[in-house]
mmCIF file of C-alpha atoms in Angstrom:
data_model
loop_
_atom_site.group_PDB
_atom_site.id
_atom_site.type_symbol
_atom_site.label_atom_id
_atom_site.label_comp_id
_atom_site.label_asym_id
_atom_site.label_seq_id
_atom_site.Cartn_x
_atom_site.Cartn_y
_atom_site.Cartn_z
ATOM 1 C CA MET C 1 -0.252 -0.285 0.088
ATOM 2 C CA ALA C 2 1.465 3.552 -1.170
ATOM 3 C CA ASP C 3 0.993 6.949 1.013
ATOM 4 C CA ARG C 4 -0.159 10.057 -0.244
ATOM 5 C CA SER C 5 3.620 10.379 -2.048
ATOM 6 C CA GLY C 6 2.757 7.465 -4.158
ATOM 7 C CA VAL C 7 5.959 5.268 -2.365
ATOM 8 C CA SER C 8 4.638 2.341 -0.619
ATOM 9 C CA ARG C 9 5.129 1.833 3.250
ATOM 10 C CA ALA C 10 6.949 -1.160 2.458
ATOM 11 C CA THR C 11 9.830 0.745 0.899
ATOM 12 C CA ILE C 12 9.398 4.053 3.532
ATOM 13 C CA SER C 13 9.857 1.280 6.025
ATOM 14 C CA LYS C 14 13.329 0.002 4.422
ATOM 15 C CA ILE C 15 14.542 3.613 4.363
ATOM 16 C CA GLU C 16 13.720 4.538 7.717
ATOM 17 C CA ARG C 17 15.666 1.179 9.048
ATOM 18 C CA LEU C 18 18.328 1.966 6.536
ATOM 19 C CA GLU C 19 17.876 -1.321 4.347
ATOM 20 C CA ALA C 20 17.587 0.409 1.440
ATOM 21 C CA SER C 21 18.872 4.068 -0.359
ATOM 22 C CA PRO C 22 15.997 6.104 -1.790
ATOM 23 C CA THR C 23 16.374 7.225 -5.436
ATOM 24 C CA ALA C 24 16.059 10.380 -6.963
ATOM 25 C CA VAL C 25 12.233 9.566 -8.027
ATOM 26 C CA THR C 26 11.393 8.418 -4.142
ATOM 27 C CA LEU C 27 12.821 11.444 -2.392
ATOM 28 C CA SER C 28 11.071 13.540 -4.784
ATOM 29 C CA CYS C 29 7.726 12.056 -4.447
ATOM 30 C CA LEU C 30 8.463 11.964 -0.545
ATOM 31 C CA GLY C 31 9.323 15.854 -0.480
ATOM 32 C CA ALA C 32 6.385 16.633 -2.892
ATOM 33 C CA ALA C 33 4.291 14.628 -0.186
ATOM 34 C CA PHE C 34 5.570 16.892 2.596
ATOM 35 C CA GLY C 35 5.416 20.132 0.505
ATOM 36 C CA LEU C 36 9.377 20.044 0.379
ATOM 37 C CA SER C 37 11.637 20.445 -2.701
ATOM 38 C CA MET C 38 14.388 17.531 -3.072
ATOM 39 C CA SER C 39 16.722 19.761 -1.642
ATOM 40 C CA SER C 40 15.162 21.033 1.465
ATOM 41 C CA LEU C 41 14.805 17.242 2.213
ATOM 42 C CA LEU C 42 18.017 16.621 1.527
ATOM 43 C CA ALA C 43 19.221 19.651 3.554
ATOM 44 C CA ASP C 44 21.332 19.160 6.542
ATOM 45 C CA GLU C 45 19.575 20.415 9.880
ATOM 46 C CA GLU C 46 21.420 23.075 10.661
ATOM 47 C CA VAL C 47 19.726 25.894 12.195
ATOM 48 C CA GLU C 48 22.286 29.036 12.077
ATOM 49 C CA ASP C 49 22.399 31.784 9.501
ATOM 50 C CA ARG C 50 25.043 30.960 6.810
ATOM 51 C CA ARG C 51 25.898 33.443 4.105
ATOM 52 C CA LEU C 52 28.832 31.136 2.775
ATOM 53 C CA ARG C 53 29.364 27.556 2.635
ATOM 54 C CA ARG C 54 32.876 26.381 1.013
ATOM 55 C CA ARG C 55 32.790 23.906 -1.584
ATOM 56 C CA GLU C 56 33.868 21.327 0.687
ATOM 57 C CA GLU C 57 30.938 22.079 3.115
ATOM 58 C CA GLN C 58 28.480 20.982 0.503
ATOM 59 C CA GLN C 59 26.400 18.467 0.867
ATOM 60 C CA VAL C 60 26.200 15.446 -1.863
ATOM 61 C CA TRP C 61 23.889 13.082 -2.683
ATOM 62 C CA LEU C 62 24.315 10.189 -4.865
ATOM 63 C CA ASP C 63 21.671 8.156 -6.515
ATOM 64 C CA PRO C 64 22.074 4.371 -5.784
ATOM 65 C CA ALA C 65 20.135 3.181 -9.115
ATOM 66 C CA THR C 66 21.534 5.521 -11.366
ATOM 67 C CA GLY C 67 24.641 7.537 -10.265
ATOM 68 C CA TYR C 68 23.151 10.869 -10.453
ATOM 69 C CA SER C 69 24.709 12.902 -8.049
ATOM 70 C CA ARG C 70 23.229 16.275 -6.546
ATOM 71 C CA ARG C 71 25.257 19.047 -4.689
ATOM 72 C CA ALA C 72 23.508 21.244 -2.499
ATOM 73 C CA VAL C 73 25.453 24.870 -3.439
ATOM 74 C CA SER C 74 23.247 27.001 -1.355
ATOM 75 C CA PRO C 75 24.792 28.630 1.766
ATOM 76 C CA ALA C 76 21.459 28.176 4.120
ATOM 77 C CA ALA C 77 18.934 25.205 4.294
ATOM 78 C CA GLY C 78 14.888 26.808 4.139
ATOM 79 C CA MET C 79 15.641 29.782 2.110
ATOM 80 C CA PRO C 80 13.274 30.223 -0.941
ATOM 81 C CA LEU C 81 16.058 30.384 -3.864
ATOM 82 C CA GLN C 82 18.225 27.030 -4.238
ATOM 83 C CA LEU C 83 20.863 25.989 -6.252
ATOM 84 C CA VAL C 84 22.310 22.568 -6.939
ATOM 85 C CA ASP C 85 24.721 21.476 -9.248
ATOM 86 C CA VAL C 86 23.728 18.388 -10.381
ATOM 87 C CA THR C 87 25.850 15.696 -12.872
ATOM 88 C CA LEU C 88 23.522 13.057 -15.063
ATOM 89 C CA PRO C 89 25.806 10.066 -16.213
ATOM 90 C CA ALA C 90 26.033 9.457 -19.593
ATOM 91 C CA GLY C 91 22.720 7.354 -20.874
ATOM 92 C CA VAL C 92 20.762 7.851 -18.293
ATOM 93 C CA ARG C 93 16.875 8.419 -17.978
ATOM 94 C CA ILE C 94 15.254 9.601 -14.557
ATOM 95 C CA GLU C 95 11.930 10.636 -14.292
ATOM 96 C CA PHE C 96 9.498 12.799 -11.807
ATOM 97 C CA PRO C 97 6.034 12.721 -11.358
ATOM 98 C CA ALA C 98 4.490 16.223 -11.576
ATOM 99 C CA LEU C 99 3.749 16.121 -8.099
ATOM 100 C CA SER C 100 7.889 16.585 -7.395
ATOM 101 C CA TYR C 101 7.374 20.202 -9.153
ATOM 102 C CA ALA C 102 3.986 21.627 -7.783
ATOM 103 C CA ILE C 103 5.642 23.696 -5.058
ATOM 104 C CA LEU C 104 9.039 24.616 -7.298
ATOM 105 C CA HIS C 105 9.554 27.697 -10.077
ATOM 106 C CA GLN C 106 12.784 25.997 -11.831
ATOM 107 C CA GLN C 107 15.552 27.351 -13.942
ATOM 108 C CA ILE C 108 18.202 24.350 -15.540
ATOM 109 C CA TRP C 109 21.230 25.916 -16.707
ATOM 110 C CA ILE C 110 23.582 23.259 -18.493
ATOM 111 C CA LEU C 111 27.400 24.023 -17.719
ATOM 112 C CA ARG C 112 28.782 20.699 -19.778
ATOM 113 C CA GLY C 113 26.816 18.278 -21.908
ATOM 114 C CA LYS C 114 23.683 17.670 -23.300
ATOM 115 C CA LEU C 115 20.407 17.058 -21.803
ATOM 116 C CA ARG C 116 17.389 16.017 -23.675
ATOM 117 C CA PHE C 117 14.729 16.966 -20.905
ATOM 118 C CA PHE C 118 10.752 16.634 -21.265
ATOM 119 C CA GLU C 119 8.442 18.473 -19.887
ATOM 120 C CA GLY C 120 5.043 16.629 -20.468
ATOM 121 C CA SER C 121 5.194 16.123 -24.596
ATOM 122 C CA GLU C 122 7.184 18.718 -24.834
ATOM 123 C CA GLN C 123 10.425 17.718 -25.327
ATOM 124 C CA HIS C 124 13.904 19.867 -25.161
ATOM 125 C CA ASP C 125 17.291 19.310 -26.480
ATOM 126 C CA LEU C 126 19.548 21.352 -24.380
ATOM 127 C CA LYS C 127 23.206 21.921 -24.842
ATOM 128 C CA THR C 128 25.901 23.790 -22.981
ATOM 129 C CA GLY C 129 25.265 27.474 -22.303
ATOM 130 C CA ASP C 130 21.199 26.969 -22.645
ATOM 131 C CA CYS C 131 18.918 27.498 -19.744
ATOM 132 C CA LEU C 132 15.317 26.898 -19.949
ATOM 133 C CA GLN C 133 12.259 27.666 -17.278
ATOM 134 C CA LEU C 134 10.153 25.129 -16.651
ATOM 135 C CA ALA C 135 6.851 25.937 -17.240
ATOM 136 C CA GLY C 136 4.807 24.483 -14.149
ATOM 137 C CA ALA C 137 3.555 21.440 -12.738
ATOM 138 C CA SER C 138 3.917 18.289 -15.077
ATOM 139 C CA ASP C 139 5.646 14.944 -15.406
ATOM 140 C CA CYS C 140 9.198 15.257 -16.284
ATOM 141 C CA THR C 141 11.957 13.283 -17.684
ATOM 142 C CA PHE C 142 15.467 14.206 -17.606
ATOM 143 C CA GLU C 143 18.151 12.134 -19.975
ATOM 144 C CA ASN C 144 21.639 12.297 -21.233
ATOM 145 C CA PRO C 145 21.549 10.593 -24.572
ATOM 146 C CA SER C 146 25.392 11.530 -24.989
ATOM 147 C CA GLN C 147 28.328 9.231 -24.289
ATOM 148 C CA SER C 148 29.640 12.023 -21.313
ATOM 149 C CA ASN C 149 28.436 13.088 -17.993
ATOM 150 C CA CYS C 150 25.764 16.050 -18.267
ATOM 151 C CA ARG C 151 26.793 18.540 -15.689
ATOM 152 C CA TYR C 152 23.856 21.309 -15.097
ATOM 153 C CA VAL C 153 22.627 23.931 -12.128
ATOM 154 C CA VAL C 154 18.963 23.934 -11.437
ATOM 155 C CA ALA C 155 17.904 27.015 -9.755
ATOM 156 C CA LEU C 156 14.695 26.468 -7.498
ATOM 157 C CA ILE C 157 12.030 28.870 -6.062
ATOM 158 C CA VAL C 158 10.116 26.971 -3.349
ATOM 159 C CA GLY C 159 6.656 28.532 -3.042
ATOM 160 C CA ARG C 160 5.601 31.738 -4.244
#
């Protein structure tokens, strides 16, 4: 049986008991169910007000299923603007349900490589230097169609 996130209770229980590592899609669905971005869900529990976070202090999370990695760049957790540095390995495809985007406004800026991004039925082929503003809540797919890693920044504004 699944909760309101669409993730089964058995899966949540395994994650809680540290018997399984959540995938990017699982984390995204869980965060959306609680009105949190994946960045907020993964954020350190720091309460101090920070204006600087050095690279070596930035939290990195690796999706165990795909090798997709996220580096939380923004200095303070809980701020409305969040920057995330993402590396999507060659040939990897990750699909996120629309509920993952209901509380977010996002832009994707390609730093290196190619990204095929599906926003519902609309396809965007992005290359180094391109920046895309997402239209709203729809099923989204990130796909790296190339033979090398794609690196991009996701700028998120939560709420609004």
